[in-house]
């Protein structure tokens, strides 16, 4: 699969080898991730200041283009862009031209004609960010804020960054990704990022309808028994159970899912005592995670959100801020 | 050229897979038909075209391609077919162009005749409006000239399909069965496997093909109906076909040219030129299809020409239309398999001439008395697929920008030149 990863990743670098877009973690260089983490280290304290901004994107226009509902991701991107001093426009897609029949690429072309510098895009279709990136002008950056079931690279970056913050390094860790992996763009990006950072023991845990065996080809061990999947792990990365998918018969009920696959304190006993618990949110308490675990001492759910702003600042600074005309 | 005028194609290598002929022969044509192969049948002289060094082949027969609707045939796409050497094309019913009444069949044939570029063989609708519930007027469709009937990719339940098989047999119709179970394929846009898992796209499992073929073959066994399996894409499908043929079932099958060349890996970073139906599957499937083509298990290779472009392809992968332009790539891509080894030339050419013609019950041969539907090909000529060489209105094709080898120089339909390659100014 490395050839495919390279093809997915190649478009993300410009001719000088600098990060132009962030569409997926597949095919990225490891040093690119390290650079983003280092930059995030320097930006994370901006939020603690009384004047919470730096001039890295002053004069730049960033358009947040959310074709799919999202509160957390959109808000953190908006805060991140503003803390970089960018002019930020959030497009209300349901009221926009696309709902009047305008195509995705026509919408992009029109916004680009308004001299925008970066698009942050959330779309329900896998590959939408790649499509946009192939069709924007050379000076425009595209950041994928989640495309279909394919990728959510900034979420994965903030997850990896949060682990790195707590453990110093990811090398040698055992990581379980638990839940609806089949439909999860977060899981795919987490997998790509974990591989990139040298994590080899990765388990995908869930029922066979949500974690089919073919997902093992992504480079992880598929476990349908949570006791096996969580055994001795350092990190448990939970995924939201996408209830809307249940109508398709993926799992019989919330109750059965929670009984068999929900992350409870009991289920966690097989993991390492200091195992980290993560969740990209929004969480379904009592469906995929018990409140006691979500709010417990091992939970990193809120630090993830805080780190999300620093990571997104780093990504926007690296992509939209590249070039000689920045104030960086 | 009036039909009564004599025309001789002189000095070409005549390859006729239907008879096994492969020899340097003159081809004499008069009145729209071949009147002699080799020595001139009498002393009368007519126009002579020197085709020495080139191949003379039966006009290609394509079992799957779209050229507009019965009321709005696309001259441009028909010309693209002629430029690909295709002289006969089977047209499947579509929801927006349902071929479910004799009147519509008549309009389609009349339209094609008026344009005079190609013979169209309508595949009649199996059910009224392709709704999969009520049988179409199959007997009347047969009377109107349809030899094949099918669902054009629309779903149909097992019970109605069984009735259709039984009824079709009584009218000497061949039923075209699409190699995809609609329910199992629902929502899918590519092969279900490692690549779909990585791209986060909903896959179409091989089981969808196995289920459709298994049901059709089971029904064919009990109904003794002639069936044609359209769009095989998998090794498992090939295995079922081979077993059915081995058991003596009256079954034929085709695969699109794309599935013999590409795999799901070619989708790469969501390239819409590889969004196809049936989907591109894995290397093992491609190898099985090639083997089945070489040993004759597969009867035909089709272009599956679906000329989508513009907005239809400028969408995220799953939303863009499935299908690409292919008429002009069919012959060069088949010849590429010969050059690559493993596929004998006679088999390759049979798969685009006599094989599909046998399914349609007409054409695909060079013989005295047969219609002079043929093409002259320069097998060694390399050409790059670009706007200056491509006739289809759609540029979305896996071969765009590629250099292909093998070019149609001339296509005759009933002895009339319907396509002639325009030489570049430098006379190359």
Short mmCIF file of N, CA, C and O in Angstrom, two decimals, chain B residues 306-407:
data_model
loop_
_atom_site.label_atom_id
_atom_site.label_comp_id
_atom_site.label_asym_id
_atom_site.label_seq_id
_atom_site.Cartn_x
_atom_site.Cartn_y
_atom_site.Cartn_z
N UNK B 306 -18.61 5.06 -22.07
CA UNK B 306 -19.60 5.94 -21.43
C UNK B 306 -18.96 7.32 -21.34
O UNK B 306 -18.15 7.57 -20.45
N UNK B 307 -19.31 8.18 -22.27
CA UNK B 307 -18.57 9.43 -22.42
C UNK B 307 -18.99 10.51 -21.43
O UNK B 307 -19.67 11.47 -21.79
N UNK B 308 -18.56 10.35 -20.21
CA UNK B 308 -18.85 11.37 -19.20
C UNK B 308 -17.70 12.37 -19.14
O UNK B 308 -16.54 11.99 -19.22
N UNK B 309 -18.03 13.59 -18.96
CA UNK B 309 -17.02 14.64 -18.87
C UNK B 309 -17.60 15.80 -18.08
O UNK B 309 -18.73 15.73 -17.61
N UNK B 310 -16.84 16.85 -17.97
CA UNK B 310 -17.34 18.05 -17.31
C UNK B 310 -17.82 17.77 -15.91
O UNK B 310 -17.17 17.06 -15.15
N UNK B 311 -18.97 18.32 -15.57
CA UNK B 311 -19.47 18.22 -14.20
C UNK B 311 -19.65 16.77 -13.75
O UNK B 311 -19.52 16.46 -12.57
N UNK B 312 -19.98 15.89 -14.70
CA UNK B 312 -20.18 14.49 -14.33
C UNK B 312 -18.93 13.89 -13.72
O UNK B 312 -19.00 12.94 -12.94
N UNK B 313 -17.77 14.43 -14.08
CA UNK B 313 -16.52 13.90 -13.56
C UNK B 313 -15.80 14.87 -12.62
O UNK B 313 -14.80 14.51 -12.03
N UNK B 314 -16.28 16.10 -12.53
CA UNK B 314 -15.64 17.09 -11.64
C UNK B 314 -16.32 17.07 -10.26
O UNK B 314 -16.79 18.08 -9.76
N UNK B 315 -16.40 15.91 -9.71
CA UNK B 315 -17.06 15.71 -8.41
C UNK B 315 -16.15 14.84 -7.56
O UNK B 315 -15.28 14.17 -8.08
N UNK B 316 -16.37 14.83 -6.26
CA UNK B 316 -15.67 13.84 -5.45
C UNK B 316 -15.91 12.43 -6.02
O UNK B 316 -16.99 12.16 -6.58
N UNK B 317 -14.93 11.55 -5.87
CA UNK B 317 -14.91 10.26 -6.57
C UNK B 317 -16.25 9.51 -6.53
O UNK B 317 -16.76 9.07 -7.56
N UNK B 318 -16.80 9.36 -5.35
CA UNK B 318 -18.02 8.55 -5.22
C UNK B 318 -19.20 9.18 -5.95
O UNK B 318 -20.13 8.48 -6.35
N UNK B 319 -19.16 10.48 -6.10
CA UNK B 319 -20.30 11.17 -6.73
C UNK B 319 -20.16 11.27 -8.24
O UNK B 319 -21.13 11.55 -8.94
N UNK B 320 -18.96 11.12 -8.76
CA UNK B 320 -18.85 11.29 -10.21
C UNK B 320 -19.39 10.07 -10.92
O UNK B 320 -19.48 8.98 -10.37
N UNK B 321 -19.81 10.30 -12.15
CA UNK B 321 -20.44 9.24 -12.94
C UNK B 321 -19.43 8.13 -13.19
O UNK B 321 -18.26 8.38 -13.43
N UNK B 322 -19.93 6.89 -13.13
CA UNK B 322 -19.06 5.74 -13.40
C UNK B 322 -19.01 5.50 -14.90
O UNK B 322 -20.04 5.34 -15.54
N UNK B 323 -17.81 5.48 -15.44
CA UNK B 323 -17.67 5.20 -16.86
C UNK B 323 -16.78 6.23 -17.53
O UNK B 323 -16.64 7.35 -17.05
N UNK B 324 -16.17 5.80 -18.63
CA UNK B 324 -15.25 6.67 -19.37
C UNK B 324 -15.37 6.40 -20.86
O UNK B 324 -15.96 5.42 -21.29
N UNK B 325 -14.80 7.31 -21.65
CA UNK B 325 -14.79 7.13 -23.10
C UNK B 325 -13.81 6.03 -23.47
O UNK B 325 -12.70 5.98 -22.93
N UNK B 326 -14.21 5.16 -24.41
CA UNK B 326 -13.33 4.03 -24.70
C UNK B 326 -13.35 3.47 -26.11
O UNK B 326 -12.55 2.59 -26.43
N UNK B 327 -14.26 3.95 -26.97
CA UNK B 327 -14.35 3.36 -28.32
C UNK B 327 -12.99 3.30 -29.01
O UNK B 327 -12.62 2.30 -29.61
N UNK B 328 -12.26 4.42 -28.93
CA UNK B 328 -11.04 4.52 -29.71
C UNK B 328 -9.85 3.80 -29.08
O UNK B 328 -8.82 3.63 -29.71
N UNK B 329 -10.03 3.40 -27.82
CA UNK B 329 -8.94 2.71 -27.13
C UNK B 329 -9.08 1.19 -27.23
O UNK B 329 -8.14 0.47 -26.92
N UNK B 330 -10.25 0.72 -27.64
CA UNK B 330 -10.53 -0.72 -27.58
C UNK B 330 -9.50 -1.54 -28.37
O UNK B 330 -8.87 -2.45 -27.83
N UNK B 331 -9.31 -1.22 -29.62
CA UNK B 331 -8.40 -2.02 -30.44
C UNK B 331 -6.94 -1.89 -29.99
O UNK B 331 -6.27 -2.91 -29.80
N UNK B 332 -6.43 -0.66 -29.80
CA UNK B 332 -5.03 -0.58 -29.34
C UNK B 332 -4.78 -1.29 -28.02
O UNK B 332 -3.73 -1.91 -27.84
N UNK B 333 -5.74 -1.24 -27.12
CA UNK B 333 -5.53 -1.88 -25.82
C UNK B 333 -5.60 -3.40 -25.92
O UNK B 333 -4.90 -4.11 -25.19
N UNK B 334 -6.42 -3.90 -26.81
CA UNK B 334 -6.44 -5.35 -27.05
C UNK B 334 -5.11 -5.78 -27.68
O UNK B 334 -4.52 -6.80 -27.29
N UNK B 335 -4.62 -4.99 -28.64
CA UNK B 335 -3.36 -5.35 -29.29
C UNK B 335 -2.20 -5.25 -28.30
O UNK B 335 -1.23 -6.00 -28.40
N UNK B 336 -2.31 -4.37 -27.34
CA UNK B 336 -1.27 -4.23 -26.33
C UNK B 336 -1.11 -5.52 -25.52
O UNK B 336 -0.01 -5.88 -25.11
N UNK B 337 -2.22 -6.22 -25.32
CA UNK B 337 -2.15 -7.49 -24.59
C UNK B 337 -1.43 -8.55 -25.41
O UNK B 337 -0.81 -9.46 -24.86
N UNK B 338 -1.54 -8.43 -26.74
CA UNK B 338 -0.82 -9.37 -27.61
C UNK B 338 0.66 -9.07 -27.54
O UNK B 338 1.50 -9.98 -27.38
N UNK B 339 0.99 -7.79 -27.64
CA UNK B 339 2.40 -7.41 -27.61
C UNK B 339 3.03 -7.74 -26.26
O UNK B 339 4.21 -8.08 -26.19
N UNK B 340 2.22 -7.66 -25.23
CA UNK B 340 2.74 -7.95 -23.90
C UNK B 340 2.95 -9.43 -23.66
O UNK B 340 3.49 -9.84 -22.65
N UNK B 341 2.51 -10.25 -24.62
CA UNK B 341 2.64 -11.70 -24.49
C UNK B 341 1.46 -12.29 -23.76
O UNK B 341 0.76 -11.62 -23.01
N UNK B 342 1.22 -13.56 -24.01
CA UNK B 342 0.17 -14.25 -23.29
C UNK B 342 -1.16 -14.32 -24.01
O UNK B 342 -1.97 -15.19 -23.75
N UNK B 343 -1.39 -13.40 -24.94
CA UNK B 343 -2.66 -13.43 -25.66
C UNK B 343 -2.38 -13.61 -27.16
O UNK B 343 -1.80 -12.73 -27.79
N UNK B 344 -2.78 -14.74 -27.73
CA UNK B 344 -2.56 -14.94 -29.16
C UNK B 344 -3.37 -13.93 -29.97
O UNK B 344 -4.51 -13.59 -29.61
N UNK B 345 -2.81 -13.47 -31.07
CA UNK B 345 -3.48 -12.47 -31.89
C UNK B 345 -4.88 -12.92 -32.34
O UNK B 345 -5.84 -12.13 -32.26
N UNK B 346 -5.03 -14.15 -32.82
CA UNK B 346 -6.40 -14.54 -33.26
C UNK B 346 -7.43 -14.44 -32.13
O UNK B 346 -8.57 -14.03 -32.36
N UNK B 347 -7.02 -14.80 -30.92
CA UNK B 347 -7.96 -14.71 -29.80
C UNK B 347 -8.29 -13.25 -29.50
O UNK B 347 -9.42 -12.89 -29.23
N UNK B 348 -7.26 -12.43 -29.55
CA UNK B 348 -7.47 -11.01 -29.26
C UNK B 348 -8.47 -10.42 -30.23
O UNK B 348 -9.42 -9.72 -29.82
N UNK B 349 -8.28 -10.71 -31.49
CA UNK B 349 -9.18 -10.11 -32.50
C UNK B 349 -10.56 -10.76 -32.46
O UNK B 349 -11.57 -10.09 -32.70
N UNK B 350 -10.60 -12.06 -32.16
CA UNK B 350 -11.91 -12.71 -32.05
C UNK B 350 -12.75 -12.06 -30.96
O UNK B 350 -13.98 -11.92 -31.09
N UNK B 351 -12.10 -11.61 -29.90
CA UNK B 351 -12.83 -11.05 -28.76
C UNK B 351 -13.51 -9.73 -29.09
O UNK B 351 -14.40 -9.28 -28.35
N UNK B 352 -13.07 -9.09 -30.17
CA UNK B 352 -13.72 -7.82 -30.55
C UNK B 352 -14.39 -7.92 -31.93
O UNK B 352 -14.83 -6.90 -32.46
N UNK B 353 -14.44 -9.13 -32.49
CA UNK B 353 -15.13 -9.30 -33.79
C UNK B 353 -16.09 -10.49 -33.73
O UNK B 353 -17.26 -10.33 -33.38
N UNK B 354 -15.57 -11.66 -34.02
CA UNK B 354 -16.47 -12.82 -34.14
C UNK B 354 -17.12 -13.22 -32.81
O UNK B 354 -18.27 -13.68 -32.81
N UNK B 355 -16.39 -13.03 -31.72
CA UNK B 355 -16.95 -13.41 -30.41
C UNK B 355 -18.22 -12.64 -30.09
O UNK B 355 -19.29 -13.22 -29.90
N UNK B 356 -18.13 -11.30 -30.02
CA UNK B 356 -19.35 -10.54 -29.75
C UNK B 356 -20.38 -10.66 -30.87
O UNK B 356 -21.59 -10.61 -30.61
N UNK B 357 -19.92 -10.84 -32.11
CA UNK B 357 -20.88 -10.99 -33.21
C UNK B 357 -21.72 -12.25 -33.02
O UNK B 357 -22.92 -12.26 -33.32
N UNK B 358 -21.09 -13.28 -32.48
CA UNK B 358 -21.85 -14.52 -32.25
C UNK B 358 -22.93 -14.28 -31.19
O UNK B 358 -24.02 -14.85 -31.26
N UNK B 359 -22.63 -13.44 -30.22
CA UNK B 359 -23.63 -13.13 -29.19
C UNK B 359 -24.81 -12.40 -29.84
O UNK B 359 -25.98 -12.66 -29.53
N UNK B 360 -24.49 -11.48 -30.75
CA UNK B 360 -25.55 -10.71 -31.42
C UNK B 360 -26.18 -11.50 -32.57
O UNK B 360 -27.24 -11.12 -33.07
N UNK B 361 -25.50 -12.55 -33.01
CA UNK B 361 -26.03 -13.36 -34.10
C UNK B 361 -25.85 -12.73 -35.46
O UNK B 361 -26.56 -13.09 -36.42
N UNK B 362 -24.89 -11.83 -35.58
CA UNK B 362 -24.75 -11.12 -36.85
C UNK B 362 -23.39 -10.45 -36.95
O UNK B 362 -22.91 -9.89 -35.96
N UNK B 363 -22.80 -10.48 -38.15
CA UNK B 363 -21.61 -9.67 -38.45
C UNK B 363 -20.32 -10.28 -37.93
O UNK B 363 -20.24 -11.47 -37.61
N UNK B 364 -19.28 -9.44 -37.93
CA UNK B 364 -18.02 -9.83 -37.35
C UNK B 364 -17.17 -10.77 -38.19
O UNK B 364 -16.31 -11.45 -37.66
N UNK B 365 -17.41 -10.79 -39.51
CA UNK B 365 -16.61 -11.71 -40.33
C UNK B 365 -16.32 -11.10 -41.68
O UNK B 365 -17.05 -10.21 -42.14
N UNK B 366 -15.27 -11.59 -42.29
CA UNK B 366 -14.93 -11.20 -43.65
C UNK B 366 -15.13 -12.43 -44.52
O UNK B 366 -14.36 -13.38 -44.45
N UNK B 367 -16.17 -12.42 -45.32
CA UNK B 367 -16.45 -13.59 -46.14
C UNK B 367 -17.20 -13.13 -47.38
O UNK B 367 -17.90 -12.11 -47.36
N UNK B 368 -17.04 -13.87 -48.44
CA UNK B 368 -17.76 -13.55 -49.66
C UNK B 368 -19.26 -13.61 -49.38
O UNK B 368 -19.76 -14.58 -48.78
N UNK B 369 -19.94 -12.56 -49.72
CA UNK B 369 -21.37 -12.49 -49.47
C UNK B 369 -21.73 -11.71 -48.22
O UNK B 369 -22.87 -11.27 -48.05
N UNK B 370 -20.75 -11.55 -47.35
CA UNK B 370 -21.03 -10.82 -46.09
C UNK B 370 -21.03 -9.32 -46.34
O UNK B 370 -20.44 -8.83 -47.33
N UNK B 371 -21.70 -8.60 -45.49
CA UNK B 371 -21.66 -7.13 -45.57
C UNK B 371 -20.21 -6.67 -45.46
O UNK B 371 -19.43 -7.21 -44.67
N UNK B 372 -19.89 -5.65 -46.23
CA UNK B 372 -18.51 -5.13 -46.21
C UNK B 372 -18.34 -4.15 -45.05
O UNK B 372 -18.15 -2.96 -45.24
N UNK B 373 -18.46 -4.69 -43.85
CA UNK B 373 -18.19 -3.92 -42.62
C UNK B 373 -16.78 -4.31 -42.20
O UNK B 373 -16.55 -5.43 -41.72
N UNK B 374 -15.85 -3.41 -42.35
CA UNK B 374 -14.47 -3.78 -42.03
C UNK B 374 -13.65 -2.55 -41.70
O UNK B 374 -14.09 -1.41 -41.88
N UNK B 375 -12.47 -2.81 -41.21
CA UNK B 375 -11.57 -1.69 -40.93
C UNK B 375 -10.15 -2.04 -41.37
O UNK B 375 -9.78 -3.22 -41.40
N UNK B 376 -9.44 -1.00 -41.73
CA UNK B 376 -8.03 -1.14 -42.11
C UNK B 376 -7.21 -0.53 -40.99
O UNK B 376 -7.47 0.60 -40.56
N UNK B 377 -6.24 -1.30 -40.52
CA UNK B 377 -5.50 -0.92 -39.32
C UNK B 377 -4.00 -0.92 -39.59
O UNK B 377 -3.49 -1.83 -40.24
N UNK B 378 -3.34 0.12 -39.11
CA UNK B 378 -1.87 0.10 -39.09
C UNK B 378 -1.48 -0.35 -37.68
O UNK B 378 -1.55 0.42 -36.72
N UNK B 379 -1.08 -1.63 -37.55
CA UNK B 379 -0.88 -2.17 -36.19
C UNK B 379 0.31 -1.57 -35.47
O UNK B 379 0.37 -1.59 -34.24
N UNK B 380 1.27 -1.02 -36.21
CA UNK B 380 2.47 -0.51 -35.56
C UNK B 380 2.44 0.97 -35.29
O UNK B 380 3.35 1.51 -34.65
N UNK B 381 1.41 1.64 -35.76
CA UNK B 381 1.42 3.10 -35.64
C UNK B 381 1.18 3.55 -34.19
O UNK B 381 0.19 3.20 -33.57
N UNK B 382 2.10 4.34 -33.69
CA UNK B 382 1.97 4.87 -32.33
C UNK B 382 1.26 6.22 -32.40
O UNK B 382 1.50 7.00 -33.31
N UNK B 383 0.38 6.45 -31.48
CA UNK B 383 -0.32 7.73 -31.41
C UNK B 383 -0.61 8.09 -29.97
O UNK B 383 -0.81 7.22 -29.13
N UNK B 384 -0.56 9.35 -29.72
CA UNK B 384 -0.79 9.82 -28.36
C UNK B 384 -2.22 10.32 -28.23
O UNK B 384 -2.70 11.07 -29.09
N UNK B 385 -2.89 9.88 -27.20
CA UNK B 385 -4.29 10.26 -27.00
C UNK B 385 -4.34 11.70 -26.47
O UNK B 385 -3.96 11.98 -25.34
N UNK B 386 -4.75 12.60 -27.34
CA UNK B 386 -4.92 14.00 -26.95
C UNK B 386 -6.04 14.61 -27.79
O UNK B 386 -6.69 13.90 -28.58
N UNK B 387 -6.25 15.87 -27.61
CA UNK B 387 -7.39 16.51 -28.28
C UNK B 387 -7.28 16.45 -29.81
O UNK B 387 -8.29 16.53 -30.50
N UNK B 388 -6.08 16.30 -30.31
CA UNK B 388 -5.92 16.27 -31.77
C UNK B 388 -6.17 14.89 -32.36
O UNK B 388 -6.33 14.74 -33.57
N UNK B 389 -6.20 13.85 -31.52
CA UNK B 389 -6.36 12.49 -32.05
C UNK B 389 -7.65 11.82 -31.59
O UNK B 389 -8.00 10.77 -32.08
N UNK B 390 -8.34 12.42 -30.65
CA UNK B 390 -9.47 11.77 -29.97
C UNK B 390 -10.77 12.35 -30.51
O UNK B 390 -10.91 13.57 -30.58
N UNK B 391 -11.69 11.51 -30.86
CA UNK B 391 -12.93 11.99 -31.47
C UNK B 391 -14.09 12.12 -30.48
O UNK B 391 -15.00 12.91 -30.69
N UNK B 392 -14.08 11.31 -29.44
CA UNK B 392 -15.18 11.37 -28.48
C UNK B 392 -15.24 12.76 -27.84
O UNK B 392 -14.21 13.41 -27.65
N UNK B 393 -16.43 13.17 -27.49
CA UNK B 393 -16.59 14.44 -26.80
C UNK B 393 -16.09 14.41 -25.38
O UNK B 393 -15.95 15.45 -24.74
N UNK B 394 -15.82 13.23 -24.86
CA UNK B 394 -15.36 13.10 -23.48
C UNK B 394 -13.88 12.77 -23.44
O UNK B 394 -13.42 11.86 -24.12
N UNK B 395 -13.17 13.53 -22.65
CA UNK B 395 -11.73 13.31 -22.54
C UNK B 395 -11.38 12.55 -21.27
O UNK B 395 -10.20 12.31 -21.01
N UNK B 396 -12.37 12.22 -20.48
CA UNK B 396 -12.09 11.47 -19.26
C UNK B 396 -11.94 10.00 -19.63
O UNK B 396 -12.92 9.28 -19.87
N UNK B 397 -10.71 9.56 -19.70
CA UNK B 397 -10.40 8.17 -20.04
C UNK B 397 -9.05 7.82 -19.44
O UNK B 397 -8.17 8.69 -19.36
N UNK B 398 -8.88 6.58 -19.01
CA UNK B 398 -7.59 6.20 -18.43
C UNK B 398 -6.42 6.38 -19.38
O UNK B 398 -5.28 6.47 -18.94
N UNK B 399 -6.70 6.42 -20.67
CA UNK B 399 -5.58 6.47 -21.63
C UNK B 399 -5.24 7.89 -22.06
O UNK B 399 -4.38 8.09 -22.91
N UNK B 400 -5.89 8.90 -21.45
CA UNK B 400 -5.60 10.27 -21.87
C UNK B 400 -4.12 10.60 -21.64
O UNK B 400 -3.58 10.37 -20.56
N UNK B 401 -3.48 11.06 -22.69
CA UNK B 401 -2.05 11.39 -22.59
C UNK B 401 -1.13 10.21 -22.82
O UNK B 401 0.08 10.38 -22.94
N UNK B 402 -1.71 9.02 -22.91
CA UNK B 402 -0.88 7.83 -23.13
C UNK B 402 -0.59 7.63 -24.60
O UNK B 402 -1.38 8.03 -25.47
N UNK B 403 0.52 7.03 -24.91
CA UNK B 403 0.82 6.67 -26.30
C UNK B 403 0.39 5.22 -26.52
O UNK B 403 0.84 4.32 -25.80
N UNK B 404 -0.50 5.05 -27.48
CA UNK B 404 -1.01 3.72 -27.81
C UNK B 404 -0.39 3.28 -29.14
O UNK B 404 0.05 4.11 -29.94
N UNK B 405 -0.43 1.99 -29.37
CA UNK B 405 0.08 1.47 -30.64
C UNK B 405 -1.05 0.73 -31.36
O UNK B 405 -1.75 -0.07 -30.75
N UNK B 406 -1.21 1.04 -32.65
CA UNK B 406 -2.30 0.45 -33.43
C UNK B 406 -3.35 1.49 -33.72
O UNK B 406 -3.96 2.03 -32.79
N UNK B 407 -3.53 1.80 -35.00
CA UNK B 407 -4.45 2.89 -35.34
C UNK B 407 -5.33 2.48 -36.49
O UNK B 407 -4.85 1.91 -37.49
#
